[in-house]
Structures are given as structure tokens and as C-alpha cells.
């Protein structure tokens, strides 16, 4: 029987490739018309926009076995990345293993063993038996939409629905939230809108894309420094390069650098310094054509953009199988991959981390494939992993104290995480 790979984004392609390498039969189901995941701007669940580029640089992001060409930019656009994933899938003959335009609407353990996966294509549902399932359906597609007191007469848009700044032409725009997408959209908007404000709750650390003439994330790639030392050095380097965001109206962060996902953006502070952008405090209420802020000020707007992030979303699987208490929390999985409920159910790509790249996701897939292979060739090693998966969770924070936010509930430190995954792979394959 085959394993079902759900999704053909970077994680699904990594899953397919690693199952193939281990000689484990698989088939894939993908809702979109082709591979590439959210990097295909035309995909129904894609949340990239016309100006989207990588925020991690290509060498720290690419699959190791398929480096990007030298002529590709350091921070490629979504178009380049879609071409890259198509190329990867073709090179390893993965594309033909997927059914496209196929939405998985249910996946459940089958009474006689294995799994039943229900797939909808052109409105027609069919059931398929599989040995197990690998959930690779992404983490950044299901919008988290906050509610505010009052009502707003203008347009309200979540970043998931944003594609082009032309929608802002001559409009007064308020962006709520200053995560990476919110900052990209603010930078887009200043060239089209009548005015652009950003409402923020907390302070942020802004990491420029280049430091000392090199992509910032390619520096200091050796042995990881202890958190306190790295935080002290990088805070100082940022002060020297980008200055203090408080000068531009941001609140002072009430946490240390790397305790939340950093904002990789060289242009927000530039535009604040040019008066193209304004920082506003948290929203108190929506008041017709205006928005009131907690400091008692208010302004009229035409468009409000909710840059308020995403919820994890596994709607086709019983949350109990994932030990998942639902919104605001993350499934409780060993290494963010293995469930305790079913040895043939795996989650891939449910990691957020600064600098983990697609190679980090590839290694997750390599671990799952190694585990499935070991169940045949090295059952003792596979059972030892099962025992660890049922035990206490290892510390994957790398010593950083992450903020207690929903999007940080599945956050890991890339060095701690990758070394834990690699240790498991070695244990299964040695
Ligand atoms: C603007 C933006 C910038 C980013 N920048 C970076 C970066 O610089 N570096 C980085 O590492 N990451 C970045 N990311 C994170 C991004 O999520 C990952 O790069 C990567 O796309 C995750 O891959 P994935 O395969 O897990 O998920 P996705 O790429 O989201 O792919 C999931 C796939 O599953 C499919 N699917 C969903 N539900 C179903 C279903 N029920 N049935 C069948 N198919 C389904 C979807 O159609 C999709 O094709 C960025 C994200 C955004 C939005």
C-alpha cells in the first residue's frame, strides 16, 4: 500500500522525494494545479503577493541536493521559487506521483488497518486506502482574523487575500500588525496609497537583508553561540546598522531579540524616516470611517489590512489524533512530526524557525522515511523512536524564551531542532 502525501509545497515535495529515496511507495494529492505550495501565487491556498520574495537568503533556504543556480538572486521572487520547485519535482520525477486539483477532505484510520483518504476532484468524492498519511498542507494559509469593537465602513482585507498594491491607489491605508507580510505590504503601499499607517501592539527587531555586503543570514553560520551572547552581539550590530526603531515611533520591545520571529526588512525604517509611513498604537475600536487607537487618537481610513497571521489548519483529521486542543495551540507532536495516536500519521512543515529553510523541512521528511524504512530493516531502532515519541518532549528552544503567542506555539530553534532530527536519522540508519 502507498503512503499519501497531502500537499505539493516544499514539505510535500520533500516528503515525496524522501519516500522515493527510501523505496517506500507513495502518491500525492494537491489542491492546486501544480507543485510549489504557497509559492504558486495562483494556487487556491497561496498567500504570497506580487512583491513577495524570500526573506531568508537562497543558500540558507534551498534543498541541499538541489542548489539554486548562481544567477538566481540572493532573495528570489515567488516566480523564481515556483520555477525552482517545478524544476526539483521534474528532476526527481515527482510531479507524476501527484493528483492535482485534488482536495483531501477527510483522512481517518481504516477499520482493517491503514488509512482511508477522501479526495474531492471537480466536486466528485472518492475514497482511497493508504498505509498512512503525511500532512504537508502548510501553516500559512488559514487567516487569523481578530474582532474589534465597533464597525468599519471601508474595506477590510486580510493579508491572505492581498495580491497587489494597486488595490491601494489613492486610499488611506491602515495595516494592523507588523509581521513580515505586514511590513512587505506597508512598503508596497507607500508607492500607491494616499497615506499608510501601521498599528502595532509591541516593538520589533528589524534585521536588514544585507549586513557587511552579504545576506545577513549567511553570517555567523558556524557553531551556534549561547543565546545570551548571540542576543547581546546581534542587538548591538542591529543598533549600529538599523538604529533604534523607537526613534521611528515603534514601542521598545518588551522581549529580547530572537524571542519572537525577527522582521527581515530593510525598507520599513527607510520609509518611516522619509515620512511615507506612520506608526500608530494598538486599535481600541472601529468607528465608522475611522479607527480609534488606545492612546485616544484616531484617523479616517479607506482600507484596513489585517496583518494578523494564520491559524494552523488540519481540518480533515480528527484533532485527537494530533493531540491538538485547537486554535491558539499547536498539536503536541514529537519533534513536531510524530503523533502518539497512530504510527502511520505524520505532520511535516509544522515548524517555524528563523533560518530553518526548506532543508530543515527536507530533513523532517528524511526522518519519516528513515523511520518507515527502519520499521522493516531495523525494528529495534524504530521502536526506540516510538518510545521517545511517547515520552517527554525534548527542549527545542535552543535556550531562547519564546513569547507565548499562537504563532510561536510551534516555533523551534533551528540549530537545536536540526541536530535533534539528525540524531534521530543517524539512530535509524546506522
Ligand atoms: C510571504 C511569505 C514569505 C515567506 N518567506 C519565507 C522564507 O524566506 N523562508 C522560508 O523558509 N519560508 C518562508 N515562508 C514560509 C513558507 O510557508 C515556506 O517557505 C513553505 O512554503 C512551507 O512549505 P509547505 O509545503 O509546508 O507549505 P505550503 O507551501 O503552504 O504548501 C502546502 C500545500 O498544500 C496544499 N493543500 C492545502 N490543503 C490541502 C488539502 N486539503 N488537500 C490537498 N492539498 C492541500 C496547498 O494547496 C499547498 O500547495 C514564507 C511565507 C510567506 C507567505
Tab-separated table of C-alpha atoms and ligand atoms in Angstrom:
chain	number	residue	atom	x	y	z
A	1	UNK	CA	0.000	0.000	0.000
A	2	UNK	CA	1.124	3.557	-0.670
A	3	UNK	CA	1.578	6.444	1.760
A	4	UNK	CA	-0.484	9.527	0.959
A	5	UNK	CA	1.342	12.858	0.792
A	6	UNK	CA	-1.119	15.731	1.236
A	7	UNK	CA	0.176	18.917	-0.414
A	8	UNK	CA	2.879	19.526	-3.025
A	9	UNK	CA	4.598	22.551	-1.484
A	10	UNK	CA	8.204	22.402	-0.279
A	11	UNK	CA	7.237	19.979	2.531
A	12	UNK	CA	5.170	17.694	0.296
A	13	UNK	CA	7.909	17.599	-2.335
A	14	UNK	CA	10.482	16.818	0.358
A	15	UNK	CA	8.188	14.040	1.628
A	16	UNK	CA	7.740	12.557	-1.838
A	17	UNK	CA	11.435	12.736	-2.601
A	18	UNK	CA	12.476	11.072	0.659
A	19	UNK	CA	9.882	8.302	0.417
A	20	UNK	CA	11.137	7.715	-3.122
A	21	UNK	CA	14.773	7.597	-1.925
A	22	UNK	CA	13.832	5.057	0.755
A	23	UNK	CA	11.903	2.926	-1.745
A	24	UNK	CA	8.573	3.500	0.028
A	25	UNK	CA	5.617	3.733	-2.378
A	26	UNK	CA	3.642	6.957	-2.204
A	27	UNK	CA	1.020	9.026	-4.015
A	28	UNK	CA	0.296	12.716	-3.545
A	29	UNK	CA	-2.834	14.884	-3.504
A	30	UNK	CA	-2.601	18.602	-4.200
A	31	UNK	CA	-5.438	21.089	-4.333
A	32	UNK	CA	-3.632	23.449	-6.728
A	33	UNK	CA	-2.953	22.826	-10.409
A	34	UNK	CA	0.734	22.073	-9.863
A	35	UNK	CA	3.606	21.833	-7.386
A	36	UNK	CA	5.103	24.749	-5.444
A	37	UNK	CA	2.748	25.241	-2.497
A	38	UNK	CA	2.130	28.822	-1.459
A	39	UNK	CA	4.888	29.958	-3.827
A	40	UNK	CA	2.435	29.466	-6.706
A	41	UNK	CA	0.614	32.796	-6.498
A	42	UNK	CA	-2.303	31.291	-8.458
A	43	UNK	CA	-2.751	28.394	-6.022
A	44	UNK	CA	-6.097	28.490	-4.172
A	45	UNK	CA	-4.368	28.482	-0.746
A	46	UNK	CA	-1.418	30.677	-1.739
A	47	UNK	CA	-0.751	33.681	0.496
A	48	UNK	CA	2.073	35.274	-1.473
A	49	UNK	CA	1.608	38.596	-3.255
A	50	UNK	CA	3.149	40.111	-6.375
A	51	UNK	CA	6.099	41.634	-4.495
A	52	UNK	CA	6.836	38.549	-2.328
A	53	UNK	CA	10.447	37.411	-2.146
A	54	UNK	CA	12.259	35.099	0.216
A	55	UNK	CA	13.154	36.728	3.484
A	56	UNK	CA	15.791	34.094	4.163
A	57	UNK	CA	18.509	34.036	1.511
A	58	UNK	CA	18.692	31.323	-1.141
A	59	UNK	CA	21.735	29.482	0.218
A	60	UNK	CA	20.254	29.094	3.705
A	61	UNK	CA	16.846	28.100	2.313
A	62	UNK	CA	17.322	25.769	-0.681
A	63	UNK	CA	17.240	21.969	-0.645
A	64	UNK	CA	20.885	20.850	-0.287
A	65	UNK	CA	20.559	18.278	-3.054
A	66	UNK	CA	19.151	20.887	-5.448
A	67	UNK	CA	21.013	24.209	-5.086
A	68	UNK	CA	19.636	27.259	-6.853
A	69	UNK	CA	21.604	28.473	-9.843
A	70	UNK	CA	24.282	31.119	-9.189
A	71	UNK	CA	22.439	33.608	-11.399
A	72	UNK	CA	19.305	33.415	-9.181
A	73	UNK	CA	19.142	36.450	-6.866
A	74	UNK	CA	20.072	36.208	-3.182
A	75	UNK	CA	16.415	36.758	-2.229
A	76	UNK	CA	14.449	35.313	-5.158
A	77	UNK	CA	10.876	36.283	-6.032
A	78	UNK	CA	7.920	33.912	-5.748
A	79	UNK	CA	8.140	33.415	-9.541
A	80	UNK	CA	11.738	32.176	-9.300
A	81	UNK	CA	10.773	29.937	-6.401
A	82	UNK	CA	7.868	28.381	-8.275
A	83	UNK	CA	10.254	27.648	-11.173
A	84	UNK	CA	12.699	26.152	-8.669
A	85	UNK	CA	10.104	23.760	-7.202
A	86	UNK	CA	8.859	22.743	-10.635
A	87	UNK	CA	12.433	22.010	-11.600
A	88	UNK	CA	13.037	19.996	-8.413
A	89	UNK	CA	9.870	17.940	-8.980
A	90	UNK	CA	10.767	17.260	-12.617
A	91	UNK	CA	14.388	16.410	-11.859
A	92	UNK	CA	13.358	13.659	-9.431
A	93	UNK	CA	10.252	12.620	-11.364
A	94	UNK	CA	7.869	13.565	-8.552
A	95	UNK	CA	5.231	15.535	-10.476
A	96	UNK	CA	3.556	12.477	-11.978
A	97	UNK	CA	3.085	10.984	-8.491
A	98	UNK	CA	0.634	13.755	-7.524
A	99	UNK	CA	-3.007	14.172	-8.478
A	100	UNK	CA	-3.599	17.908	-8.922
A	101	UNK	CA	-6.861	19.771	-8.380
A	102	UNK	CA	-7.466	17.190	-5.647
A	103	UNK	CA	-8.570	18.363	-2.209
A	104	UNK	CA	-8.261	15.961	0.697
A	105	UNK	CA	-11.492	16.423	2.669
A	106	UNK	CA	-11.071	13.587	5.171
A	107	UNK	CA	-8.334	11.259	6.370
A	108	UNK	CA	-9.007	8.662	9.056
A	109	UNK	CA	-7.654	5.316	10.233
A	110	UNK	CA	-9.428	2.498	8.377
A	111	UNK	CA	-11.137	-0.267	10.417
A	112	UNK	CA	-8.987	-3.058	8.960
A	113	UNK	CA	-5.686	-1.130	9.283
A	114	UNK	CA	-4.157	1.607	7.197
A	115	UNK	CA	-5.887	4.873	6.386
A	116	UNK	CA	-8.836	5.989	4.273
A	117	UNK	CA	-8.305	9.282	2.486
A	118	UNK	CA	-11.317	11.010	0.922
A	119	UNK	CA	-10.424	13.205	-2.021
A	120	UNK	CA	-12.592	15.668	-3.920
A	121	UNK	CA	-11.826	16.349	-7.582
A	122	UNK	CA	-14.235	18.521	-9.626
A	123	UNK	CA	-16.905	18.083	-6.946
A	124	UNK	CA	-16.681	14.288	-7.001
A	125	UNK	CA	-15.520	12.482	-3.840
A	126	UNK	CA	-13.643	9.200	-3.890
A	127	UNK	CA	-12.108	7.136	-1.094
A	128	UNK	CA	-8.591	5.726	-1.273
A	129	UNK	CA	-6.863	3.237	1.014
A	130	UNK	CA	-3.306	4.042	2.086
A	131	UNK	CA	-0.752	2.660	4.501
A	132	UNK	CA	-0.562	6.062	6.199
A	133	UNK	CA	-0.631	9.817	5.634
A	134	UNK	CA	1.866	12.651	5.679
A	135	UNK	CA	0.178	16.010	6.288
A	136	UNK	CA	2.082	18.619	4.273
A	137	UNK	CA	-0.694	21.149	3.791
A	138	UNK	CA	1.176	24.194	5.108
A	139	UNK	CA	0.798	26.519	8.074
A	140	UNK	CA	0.321	29.930	6.487
A	141	UNK	CA	-2.986	29.722	4.633
A	142	UNK	CA	-5.787	29.876	7.187
A	143	UNK	CA	-6.210	33.538	8.182
A	144	UNK	CA	-6.388	34.552	11.818
A	145	UNK	CA	-8.972	37.328	11.824
A	146	UNK	CA	-9.338	39.303	15.060
A	147	UNK	CA	-12.533	41.061	16.035
A	148	UNK	CA	-12.588	44.635	17.243
A	149	UNK	CA	-15.331	46.556	18.994
A	150	UNK	CA	-17.370	48.754	16.644
A	151	UNK	CA	-17.652	48.518	12.885
A	152	UNK	CA	-15.771	49.870	9.901
A	153	UNK	CA	-17.412	51.317	6.774
A	154	UNK	CA	-14.399	50.873	4.489
A	155	UNK	CA	-12.754	47.771	3.090
A	156	UNK	CA	-11.211	45.175	5.425
A	157	UNK	CA	-8.672	42.815	3.922
A	158	UNK	CA	-6.556	40.060	5.479
A	159	UNK	CA	-3.006	39.697	4.143
A	160	UNK	CA	-4.004	36.243	2.814
A	161	UNK	CA	-6.216	37.997	0.238
A	162	UNK	CA	-3.683	40.682	-0.685
A	163	UNK	CA	-2.030	40.350	-4.076
A	164	UNK	CA	-1.183	43.792	-5.472
A	165	UNK	CA	-0.698	47.343	-4.132
A	166	UNK	CA	-2.840	48.678	-6.991
A	167	UNK	CA	-5.777	47.963	-4.654
A	168	UNK	CA	-4.471	50.854	-2.514
A	169	UNK	CA	-4.295	53.539	-5.205
A	170	UNK	CA	-5.093	56.930	-3.616
A	171	UNK	CA	-6.523	55.268	-0.498
A	172	UNK	CA	-5.786	55.877	3.174
A	173	UNK	CA	-4.456	52.545	4.378
A	174	UNK	CA	-4.098	51.194	7.903
A	175	UNK	CA	-2.104	47.977	8.338
A	176	UNK	CA	-2.754	46.217	11.643
A	177	UNK	CA	0.290	44.174	12.687
A	178	UNK	CA	3.904	44.462	11.638
A	179	UNK	CA	4.947	40.896	10.905
A	180	UNK	CA	6.951	40.094	7.791
A	181	UNK	CA	3.924	40.188	5.459
A	182	UNK	CA	2.546	43.350	7.108
A	183	UNK	CA	5.874	45.118	6.608
A	184	UNK	CA	6.174	43.968	2.974
A	185	UNK	CA	2.664	45.250	2.292
A	186	UNK	CA	3.356	48.577	4.004
A	187	UNK	CA	6.408	49.024	1.777
A	188	UNK	CA	4.302	48.169	-1.304
A	189	UNK	CA	1.532	50.528	-0.243
A	190	UNK	CA	3.663	53.664	0.147
A	191	UNK	CA	4.125	53.814	-3.631
A	192	UNK	CA	0.384	53.831	-4.342
A	193	UNK	CA	-1.667	54.879	-1.343
A	194	UNK	CA	-2.653	58.381	-0.242
A	195	UNK	CA	-1.255	57.535	3.222
A	196	UNK	CA	-0.050	54.435	5.085
A	197	UNK	CA	-0.199	53.838	8.840
A	198	UNK	CA	0.818	50.722	10.769
A	199	UNK	CA	-0.846	49.875	14.057
A	200	UNK	CA	1.362	47.829	16.387
A	201	UNK	CA	0.966	46.294	19.829
A	202	UNK	CA	4.590	45.693	20.592
A	203	UNK	CA	8.079	46.616	19.451
A	204	UNK	CA	10.026	44.640	16.843
A	205	UNK	CA	13.598	43.906	15.873
A	206	UNK	CA	14.289	44.801	12.248
A	207	UNK	CA	17.019	42.755	10.613
A	208	UNK	CA	18.316	44.152	7.315
A	209	UNK	CA	18.603	41.759	4.376
A	210	UNK	CA	22.283	42.651	3.943
A	211	UNK	CA	24.988	43.144	6.563
A	212	UNK	CA	28.589	43.881	5.633
A	213	UNK	CA	27.553	43.432	1.967
A	214	UNK	CA	26.367	39.838	2.459
A	215	UNK	CA	22.916	38.295	3.052
A	216	UNK	CA	22.548	38.761	6.809
A	217	UNK	CA	21.598	35.128	7.458
A	218	UNK	CA	24.786	33.811	5.848
A	219	UNK	CA	26.924	35.424	8.564
A	220	UNK	CA	27.817	33.636	11.771
A	221	UNK	CA	26.824	30.209	10.438
A	222	UNK	CA	29.417	28.257	12.457
A	223	UNK	CA	28.874	26.739	15.866
A	224	UNK	CA	25.859	28.425	17.485
A	225	UNK	CA	26.704	30.970	20.165
A	226	UNK	CA	24.997	30.713	23.568
A	227	UNK	CA	21.682	32.639	23.394
A	228	UNK	CA	22.680	35.459	25.739
A	229	UNK	CA	25.898	36.148	23.847
A	230	UNK	CA	24.214	35.959	20.430
A	231	UNK	CA	21.397	38.220	21.622
A	232	UNK	CA	23.872	40.775	23.015
A	233	UNK	CA	26.050	40.799	19.874
A	234	UNK	CA	23.190	40.898	17.379
A	235	UNK	CA	21.305	43.591	19.289
A	236	UNK	CA	24.449	45.711	19.126
A	237	UNK	CA	25.034	45.010	15.430
A	238	UNK	CA	21.404	45.929	14.677
A	239	UNK	CA	21.717	49.170	16.648
A	240	UNK	CA	24.764	50.049	14.538
A	241	UNK	CA	23.155	49.143	11.205
A	242	UNK	CA	19.471	49.996	11.569
A	243	UNK	CA	19.453	52.319	14.571
A	244	UNK	CA	16.733	52.241	17.187
A	245	UNK	CA	13.197	51.605	15.831
A	246	UNK	CA	11.876	53.540	18.855
A	247	UNK	CA	13.152	56.688	17.114
A	248	UNK	CA	10.663	55.989	14.335
A	249	UNK	CA	7.704	55.567	16.659
A	250	UNK	CA	7.793	51.833	17.457
A	251	UNK	CA	7.378	50.816	21.095
A	252	UNK	CA	10.507	49.443	22.753
A	253	UNK	CA	10.361	45.627	22.504
A	254	UNK	CA	9.446	44.075	25.867
A	255	UNK	CA	11.363	40.933	24.897
A	256	UNK	CA	14.853	40.119	23.635
A	257	UNK	CA	15.842	39.565	20.015
A	258	UNK	CA	15.028	36.022	18.746
A	259	UNK	CA	12.354	35.507	21.407
A	260	UNK	CA	9.924	36.226	18.561
A	261	UNK	CA	10.363	35.829	14.787
A	262	UNK	CA	12.506	38.783	13.642
A	263	UNK	CA	11.278	41.118	10.904
A	264	UNK	CA	13.619	40.890	7.924
A	265	UNK	CA	13.012	44.153	6.165
A	266	UNK	CA	15.400	46.920	5.200
A	267	UNK	CA	12.755	49.308	3.917
A	268	UNK	CA	10.181	49.893	6.649
A	269	UNK	CA	12.531	52.072	8.685
A	270	UNK	CA	13.650	53.783	5.469
A	271	UNK	CA	10.064	54.779	4.646
A	272	UNK	CA	9.348	55.803	8.236
A	273	UNK	CA	12.404	58.046	8.018
A	274	UNK	CA	11.022	59.570	4.820
A	275	UNK	CA	7.597	60.230	6.321
A	276	UNK	CA	5.864	57.820	3.921
A	277	UNK	CA	4.720	55.636	6.803
A	278	UNK	CA	3.492	56.319	10.323
A	279	UNK	CA	3.416	54.016	13.372
A	280	UNK	CA	0.196	54.039	15.394
A	281	UNK	CA	-0.617	52.236	18.654
A	282	UNK	CA	-2.973	49.266	19.126
A	283	UNK	CA	-6.571	49.625	17.906
A	284	UNK	CA	-9.227	50.447	20.529
A	285	UNK	CA	-12.283	50.410	18.273
A	286	UNK	CA	-13.536	50.789	14.751
A	287	UNK	CA	-15.706	53.860	14.409
A	288	UNK	CA	-17.413	54.042	11.004
A	289	UNK	CA	-14.972	55.609	8.588
A	290	UNK	CA	-12.315	55.987	11.312
A	291	UNK	CA	-10.207	53.830	13.583
A	292	UNK	CA	-9.550	54.825	17.176
A	293	UNK	CA	-6.324	53.841	18.917
A	294	UNK	CA	-5.613	53.065	22.566
A	295	UNK	CA	-3.833	56.399	23.087
A	296	UNK	CA	-7.108	58.215	22.363
A	297	UNK	CA	-6.124	59.366	18.864
A	298	UNK	CA	-7.968	58.292	15.717
A	299	UNK	CA	-7.821	58.729	11.936
A	300	UNK	CA	-10.046	58.112	8.924
A	301	UNK	CA	-9.125	55.237	6.577
A	302	UNK	CA	-10.407	53.685	3.366
A	303	UNK	CA	-8.775	50.267	3.765
A	304	UNK	CA	-7.776	48.253	6.842
A	305	UNK	CA	-5.310	45.410	6.196
A	306	UNK	CA	-5.240	42.698	8.865
A	307	UNK	CA	-1.629	41.507	9.023
A	308	UNK	CA	-2.661	39.334	11.923
A	309	UNK	CA	-1.184	35.991	10.925
A	310	UNK	CA	-2.523	32.493	10.418
A	311	UNK	CA	-4.002	29.564	12.311
A	312	UNK	CA	-2.731	26.010	11.999
A	313	UNK	CA	-5.285	24.144	9.915
A	314	UNK	CA	-5.729	20.378	9.669
A	315	UNK	CA	-9.494	20.298	9.108
A	316	UNK	CA	-9.620	16.835	7.567
A	317	UNK	CA	-8.107	14.917	10.520
A	318	UNK	CA	-9.559	14.258	13.965
A	319	UNK	CA	-7.676	16.706	16.265
A	320	UNK	CA	-7.490	13.996	18.954
A	321	UNK	CA	-5.155	12.005	16.702
A	322	UNK	CA	-2.838	15.014	16.662
A	323	UNK	CA	-3.228	15.644	20.402
A	324	UNK	CA	-4.429	19.062	19.415
A	325	UNK	CA	-6.608	21.319	21.525
A	326	UNK	CA	-7.381	23.558	18.576
A	327	UNK	CA	-6.983	27.272	17.900
A	328	UNK	CA	-4.311	29.067	19.844
A	329	UNK	CA	-2.370	25.850	20.413
A	330	UNK	CA	-0.264	23.500	18.293
A	331	UNK	CA	-0.590	19.716	18.011
A	332	UNK	CA	1.580	18.076	20.660
A	333	UNK	CA	3.907	16.029	18.440
A	334	UNK	CA	7.337	14.542	18.992
A	335	UNK	CA	9.763	16.763	17.045
A	336	UNK	CA	6.632	18.475	15.640
A	337	UNK	CA	6.230	15.371	13.416
A	338	UNK	CA	5.253	12.128	15.201
A	339	UNK	CA	1.865	11.523	16.802
A	340	UNK	CA	1.347	9.158	19.714
A	341	UNK	CA	-2.020	8.015	18.420
A	342	UNK	CA	-1.003	6.448	15.139
A	343	UNK	CA	2.415	5.299	13.885
A	344	UNK	CA	1.410	5.991	10.278
A	345	UNK	CA	0.325	9.611	10.728
A	346	UNK	CA	2.979	12.310	10.319
A	347	UNK	CA	2.956	16.090	10.126
A	348	UNK	CA	5.594	17.840	8.041
A	349	UNK	CA	6.271	21.568	7.789
A	350	UNK	CA	4.706	22.419	11.161
A	351	UNK	CA	7.785	24.323	12.201
A	352	UNK	CA	8.514	27.986	12.336
A	353	UNK	CA	12.094	28.997	12.974
A	354	UNK	CA	14.475	31.686	11.951
A	355	UNK	CA	16.659	30.217	9.202
A	356	UNK	CA	15.370	26.638	9.095
A	357	UNK	CA	14.786	26.840	5.336
A	358	UNK	CA	13.463	24.069	3.152
A	359	UNK	CA	16.429	21.889	4.054
A	360	UNK	CA	15.064	21.790	7.620
A	361	UNK	CA	11.753	20.578	6.177
A	362	UNK	CA	13.596	18.131	3.924
A	363	UNK	CA	15.302	16.625	6.993
A	364	UNK	CA	11.898	16.154	8.647
A	365	UNK	CA	10.864	14.126	5.594
A	366	UNK	CA	14.144	12.220	5.642
A	367	UNK	CA	13.458	11.279	9.256
A	368	UNK	CA	9.950	9.997	8.477
A	369	UNK	CA	11.226	7.969	5.510
A	370	UNK	CA	14.094	6.580	7.620
A	371	UNK	CA	11.641	5.640	10.367
A	372	UNK	CA	9.306	3.834	7.945
A	373	UNK	CA	12.256	2.008	6.377
A	374	UNK	CA	13.632	1.085	9.821
A	375	UNK	CA	10.315	-0.498	10.797
A	376	UNK	CA	11.279	-3.192	8.240
A	377	UNK	CA	15.061	-3.222	8.416
A	378	UNK	CA	15.862	-2.090	11.978
A	379	UNK	CA	12.707	-2.554	14.117
A	380	UNK	CA	14.554	-2.053	17.398
A	381	UNK	CA	15.654	1.445	16.334
A	382	UNK	CA	12.119	2.291	15.145
A	383	UNK	CA	10.670	1.081	18.462
A	384	UNK	CA	13.198	3.174	20.374
A	385	UNK	CA	11.934	6.222	18.469
A	386	UNK	CA	8.315	5.215	19.264
A	387	UNK	CA	9.254	5.129	22.949
A	388	UNK	CA	10.825	8.586	22.770
A	389	UNK	CA	7.754	9.893	20.915
A	390	UNK	CA	5.603	8.711	23.833
A	391	UNK	CA	7.894	10.298	26.419
A	392	UNK	CA	8.598	13.874	27.492
A	393	UNK	CA	9.209	16.418	24.758
A	394	UNK	CA	12.845	17.418	24.139
A	395	UNK	CA	13.802	21.067	24.521
A	396	UNK	CA	13.893	22.539	21.010
A	397	UNK	CA	14.164	26.171	22.077
A	398	UNK	CA	17.967	26.295	21.993
A	399	UNK	CA	17.725	28.150	25.327
A	400	UNK	CA	15.614	31.030	23.953
A	401	UNK	CA	12.437	32.030	25.841
A	402	UNK	CA	9.861	32.392	23.109
A	403	UNK	CA	6.885	34.721	23.520
A	404	UNK	CA	3.646	32.932	24.401
A	405	UNK	CA	1.925	33.770	21.100
A	406	UNK	CA	-0.098	31.386	18.914
A	407	UNK	CA	2.418	31.622	16.078
A	408	UNK	CA	5.234	30.797	18.499
A	409	UNK	CA	3.491	27.621	19.736
A	410	UNK	CA	5.304	25.508	17.135
A	411	UNK	CA	8.435	27.636	16.961
A	412	UNK	CA	11.809	25.925	17.304
A	413	UNK	CA	15.427	26.964	17.332
A	414	UNK	CA	16.878	25.825	14.030
A	415	UNK	CA	20.157	24.512	15.468
A	416	UNK	CA	18.533	22.609	18.336
A	417	UNK	CA	15.848	21.260	16.026
A	418	UNK	CA	18.054	20.179	13.156
A	419	UNK	CA	20.528	18.460	15.458
A	420	UNK	CA	17.678	16.564	17.200
A	421	UNK	CA	16.281	15.458	13.819
A	422	UNK	CA	19.716	14.488	12.513
A	423	UNK	CA	20.436	12.466	15.663
A	424	UNK	CA	17.213	10.507	15.108
A	425	UNK	CA	18.081	9.904	11.434
A	426	UNK	CA	21.507	8.619	12.440
A	427	UNK	CA	19.986	6.341	15.075
A	428	UNK	CA	17.653	4.816	12.497
A	429	UNK	CA	20.151	4.421	9.682
A	430	UNK	CA	23.356	3.401	11.484
B	1	LIG	C1	5.173	35.988	2.077
B	1	LIG	C2	5.863	34.779	2.600
B	1	LIG	C3	7.260	34.758	2.686
B	1	LIG	C4	7.906	33.623	3.148
B	1	LIG	N1	9.272	33.638	3.198
B	1	LIG	C5	9.927	32.536	3.598
B	1	LIG	C6	11.353	32.487	3.600
B	1	LIG	O1	12.016	33.461	3.269
B	1	LIG	N2	11.977	31.344	4.006
B	1	LIG	C7	11.267	30.243	4.384
B	1	LIG	O2	11.855	29.211	4.723
B	1	LIG	N3	9.919	30.266	4.420
B	1	LIG	C8	9.232	31.370	4.036
B	1	LIG	N4	7.856	31.375	4.048
B	1	LIG	C9	7.163	30.229	4.673
B	1	LIG	C10	6.600	29.198	3.688
B	1	LIG	O3	5.469	28.713	4.351
B	1	LIG	C11	7.570	28.070	3.395
B	1	LIG	O4	8.649	28.544	2.606
B	1	LIG	C12	6.999	26.897	2.629
B	1	LIG	O5	6.151	27.321	1.591
B	1	LIG	C13	6.282	25.880	3.508
B	1	LIG	O6	6.038	24.760	2.715
B	1	LIG	P1	4.859	23.736	2.970
B	1	LIG	O7	4.954	22.747	1.879
B	1	LIG	O8	4.936	23.252	4.368
B	1	LIG	O9	3.515	24.580	2.866
B	1	LIG	P2	2.864	25.347	1.623
B	1	LIG	O10	3.892	25.988	0.780
B	1	LIG	O11	1.809	26.216	2.226
B	1	LIG	O12	2.185	24.191	0.743
B	1	LIG	C14	1.055	23.482	1.211
B	1	LIG	C15	0.348	22.868	0.006
B	1	LIG	O13	-0.722	22.035	0.480
B	1	LIG	C16	-1.854	22.205	-0.362
B	1	LIG	N5	-3.063	21.849	0.386
B	1	LIG	C17	-3.588	22.501	1.459
B	1	LIG	N6	-4.685	21.865	1.888
B	1	LIG	C18	-4.872	20.799	1.081
B	1	LIG	C19	-5.835	19.757	1.026
B	1	LIG	N7	-6.843	19.675	1.908
B	1	LIG	N8	-5.735	18.834	0.025
B	1	LIG	C20	-4.718	18.878	-0.882
B	1	LIG	N9	-3.769	19.848	-0.865
B	1	LIG	C21	-3.840	20.792	0.105
B	1	LIG	C22	-1.809	23.679	-0.735
B	1	LIG	O14	-2.549	23.923	-1.928
B	1	LIG	C23	-0.305	23.891	-0.913
B	1	LIG	O15	0.088	23.662	-2.242
B	1	LIG	C24	7.167	32.494	3.589
B	1	LIG	C25	5.771	32.527	3.533
B	1	LIG	C26	5.122	33.641	3.032
B	1	LIG	C27	3.618	33.644	2.980
